[in-house]
Structures are given as structure tokens and as C-alpha cells.
């Protein structure tokens, strides 16, 4: 069955791979599933056809036959659950990998997004100077905890899993902030994720959209 995902027609990051279609592309590349991409304008996000797929008017979405999904955590889980390569066979190890997926989107990503908002959208507010260090420290606290758990391991729990895919995807947003550099083991963890051939293919495919090359993955 053909898999179709949505991505921005015009990406705010210009192809740095931070739009969340990249993590879905990455998951599909890891499991070797071909996919098509439908590019959506900001105006089209708010139109009924897209809202029927995504109630919050965002990308990415995922369509496969009768199934339509939104939320990258759910999409990546669906891919990992249906194709070998992203979740361990052992039931307990599988449950732990899924736990890391949730940790990525519900515990680590929120302060990182808050930091992006504080830096990009609230820089002109009179209270930003006082608030920004607090937000940065919340991110540092999470990274300290994550780094303590990762220790000297390559991945969070044994072999690379969908948990790592989501965690690396979330941490990638910090690369430009300078904060990730304070945690060399996490910086190396992110670099290991980026070095995977599946990630490279996903990255190149999303970049191709904005450099006028064909956009299907
Ligand atoms: N929690 C959602 C977040 C989706 C999201 O924020 N998508 C961004 C692109 S990376 C978007 O569509 N932003 C446009 C908007 O919110 O208006 C997920 O993980 O899928």
C-alpha cells in the first residue's frame, strides 16, 4: 500500500531537517519502506481537506490505505510496530524502547520547544532577559538527566530503536543553541544518529524539496 506523508511546501528552516516530516522519513528509511510526499502550503494547512487529516493544522500526516495518522510519536510507532528494524522482539525491551519514544516527545521536547519560542518569538518582550536563563536551565536539567542515563552507551537501551530515533530528532533542534555542546556525550549521540545512512537519506530527501530536486523519498 502506498504511504503518503505531508511536509511543508516552504520550510521555515530552509531544509535543516528540523521540520517533523524528517523523523517520519527517517523511520521509513530505517525500515526500508518507500513513501510519497504531498507538499502543503501554510494556507492549505488550515483548509478542510488537511484539517480532516490533522485537527491541529500541522504537518506531518501519514496516509496508508484507509489509515490516516497525525503526531510523529504515533506515526513512528505505527511504522516501527509494522516493520522490522525499529523495535526489539523481546517484549520488555520493546516496552522500554516505546517508553523512550514517549520520553522524547513528552519530557525532553517540551522544554526544548519552550527555548525555541523564548529565543525566536519572545526576544523583544521586556521580561525575556529574565526568563530566558530559566528556560535554558530547564533544558540543561533534562540534558543532564538524559546524559547521566546514556552514560557511555551508544544508544539509550541496547540497539538503536525508535526511542533513539525520536530522542535524536528532538535533540537536533538544540544544535544551533550551543547548549548541546555542553553535553559532549549527547552531542556524540546525536552525531551517531545523523551518521546513520537512513537518516542521511531522510535528510537529503527533505532538503531536496527546498533545492528544487524531486521530493519523493
Ligand atoms: N506534536 C506534533 C507537532 C507537529 C508540529 O508542530 N508540526 C509543525 C512543523 S514541524 C507545524 O506543522 N507547524 C505549523 C503550525 O503549527 O502552524 C508532532 O509531533 O507531530
mmCIF file of N, CA, C and O in Angstrom, residues 114-120 122-123 127-140 179:
data_model
loop_
_atom_site.group_PDB
_atom_site.id
_atom_site.type_symbol
_atom_site.label_atom_id
_atom_site.label_comp_id
_atom_site.label_asym_id
_atom_site.label_seq_id
_atom_site.Cartn_x
_atom_site.Cartn_y
_atom_site.Cartn_z
ATOM 1 N N UNK A 114 10.092 25.201 24.265
ATOM 2 C CA UNK A 114 9.914 26.433 25.038
ATOM 3 C C UNK A 114 11.112 27.366 24.802
ATOM 4 O O UNK A 114 10.969 28.578 24.663
ATOM 5 N N UNK A 115 12.291 26.773 24.740
ATOM 6 C CA UNK A 115 13.505 27.564 24.495
ATOM 7 C C UNK A 115 13.461 28.196 23.098
ATOM 8 O O UNK A 115 13.792 29.371 22.929
ATOM 9 N N UNK A 116 13.022 27.397 22.127
ATOM 10 C CA UNK A 116 12.933 27.933 20.758
ATOM 11 C C UNK A 116 11.956 29.109 20.736
ATOM 12 O O UNK A 116 12.224 30.150 20.113
ATOM 13 N N UNK A 117 10.829 28.970 21.427
ATOM 14 C CA UNK A 117 9.844 30.053 21.478
ATOM 15 C C UNK A 117 10.442 31.284 22.152
ATOM 16 O O UNK A 117 10.314 32.408 21.667
ATOM 17 N N UNK A 118 11.118 31.049 23.278
ATOM 18 C CA UNK A 118 11.691 32.179 24.027
ATOM 19 C C UNK A 118 12.731 32.917 23.188
ATOM 20 O O UNK A 118 12.816 34.146 23.226
ATOM 21 N N UNK A 119 13.512 32.171 22.421
ATOM 22 C CA UNK A 119 14.577 32.815 21.642
ATOM 23 C C UNK A 119 14.067 33.453 20.356
ATOM 24 O O UNK A 119 14.494 34.530 19.983
ATOM 25 N N UNK A 120 13.152 32.732 19.680
ATOM 26 C CA UNK A 120 12.754 33.201 18.348
ATOM 27 C C UNK A 120 11.578 34.168 18.373
ATOM 28 O O UNK A 120 11.499 35.072 17.552
ATOM 29 N N UNK A 122 10.047 35.559 21.446
ATOM 30 C CA UNK A 122 9.810 36.426 22.607
ATOM 31 C C UNK A 122 11.000 37.341 22.905
ATOM 32 O O UNK A 122 11.057 37.965 23.963
ATOM 33 N N UNK A 123 11.944 37.385 21.962
ATOM 34 C CA UNK A 123 13.168 38.158 22.182
ATOM 35 C C UNK A 123 12.918 39.634 22.465
ATOM 36 O O UNK A 123 13.700 40.279 23.161
ATOM 37 N N UNK A 127 10.326 41.038 29.493
ATOM 38 C CA UNK A 127 10.657 40.027 30.509
ATOM 39 C C UNK A 127 11.550 38.920 29.964
ATOM 40 O O UNK A 127 11.974 38.032 30.694
ATOM 41 N N UNK A 128 11.880 38.966 28.667
ATOM 42 C CA UNK A 128 12.638 37.866 28.057
ATOM 43 C C UNK A 128 14.023 37.689 28.686
ATOM 44 O O UNK A 128 14.484 36.562 28.885
ATOM 45 N N UNK A 129 14.673 38.802 29.026
ATOM 46 C CA UNK A 129 16.032 38.724 29.578
ATOM 47 C C UNK A 129 16.056 37.936 30.885
ATOM 48 O O UNK A 129 17.005 37.213 31.178
ATOM 49 N N UNK A 130 14.990 38.099 31.657
ATOM 50 C CA UNK A 130 14.930 37.374 32.937
ATOM 51 C C UNK A 130 14.487 35.937 32.734
ATOM 52 O O UNK A 130 14.925 35.027 33.419
ATOM 53 N N UNK A 131 13.576 35.738 31.768
ATOM 54 C CA UNK A 131 13.002 34.404 31.588
ATOM 55 C C UNK A 131 13.944 33.435 30.878
ATOM 56 O O UNK A 131 13.995 32.251 31.218
ATOM 57 N N UNK A 132 14.671 33.931 29.896
ATOM 58 C CA UNK A 132 15.486 33.065 29.048
ATOM 59 C C UNK A 132 16.445 32.159 29.837
ATOM 60 O O UNK A 132 16.484 30.944 29.586
ATOM 61 N N UNK A 133 17.176 32.707 30.825
ATOM 62 C CA UNK A 133 18.076 31.816 31.582
ATOM 63 C C UNK A 133 17.328 30.705 32.317
ATOM 64 O O UNK A 133 17.847 29.597 32.466
ATOM 65 N N UNK A 134 16.100 30.993 32.737
ATOM 66 C CA UNK A 134 15.308 29.967 33.440
ATOM 67 C C UNK A 134 14.940 28.847 32.473
ATOM 68 O O UNK A 134 15.025 27.659 32.790
ATOM 69 N N UNK A 135 14.529 29.252 31.280
ATOM 70 C CA UNK A 135 14.150 28.267 30.269
ATOM 71 C C UNK A 135 15.376 27.444 29.863
ATOM 72 O O UNK A 135 15.318 26.220 29.730
ATOM 73 N N UNK A 136 16.505 28.125 29.688
ATOM 74 C CA UNK A 136 17.743 27.412 29.319
ATOM 75 C C UNK A 136 18.119 26.394 30.395
ATOM 76 O O UNK A 136 18.529 25.268 30.086
ATOM 77 N N UNK A 137 17.948 26.777 31.646
ATOM 78 C CA UNK A 137 18.299 25.848 32.733
ATOM 79 C C UNK A 137 17.366 24.640 32.779
ATOM 80 O O UNK A 137 17.784 23.545 33.154
ATOM 81 N N UNK A 138 16.121 24.854 32.384
ATOM 82 C CA UNK A 138 15.193 23.704 32.325
ATOM 83 C C UNK A 138 15.663 22.711 31.270
ATOM 84 O O UNK A 138 15.602 21.506 31.451
ATOM 85 N N UNK A 139 16.140 23.233 30.151
ATOM 86 C CA UNK A 139 16.683 22.354 29.099
ATOM 87 C C UNK A 139 17.929 21.647 29.626
ATOM 88 O O UNK A 139 18.077 20.432 29.499
ATOM 89 N N UNK A 140 18.835 22.433 30.246
ATOM 90 C CA UNK A 140 20.079 21.839 30.789
ATOM 91 C C UNK A 140 19.769 20.728 31.776
ATOM 92 O O UNK A 140 20.432 19.685 31.781
ATOM 93 N N UNK A 179 23.706 24.847 23.543
ATOM 94 C CA UNK A 179 23.518 24.112 24.805
ATOM 95 C C UNK A 179 23.930 22.647 24.671
ATOM 96 O O UNK A 179 24.470 22.053 25.602
#
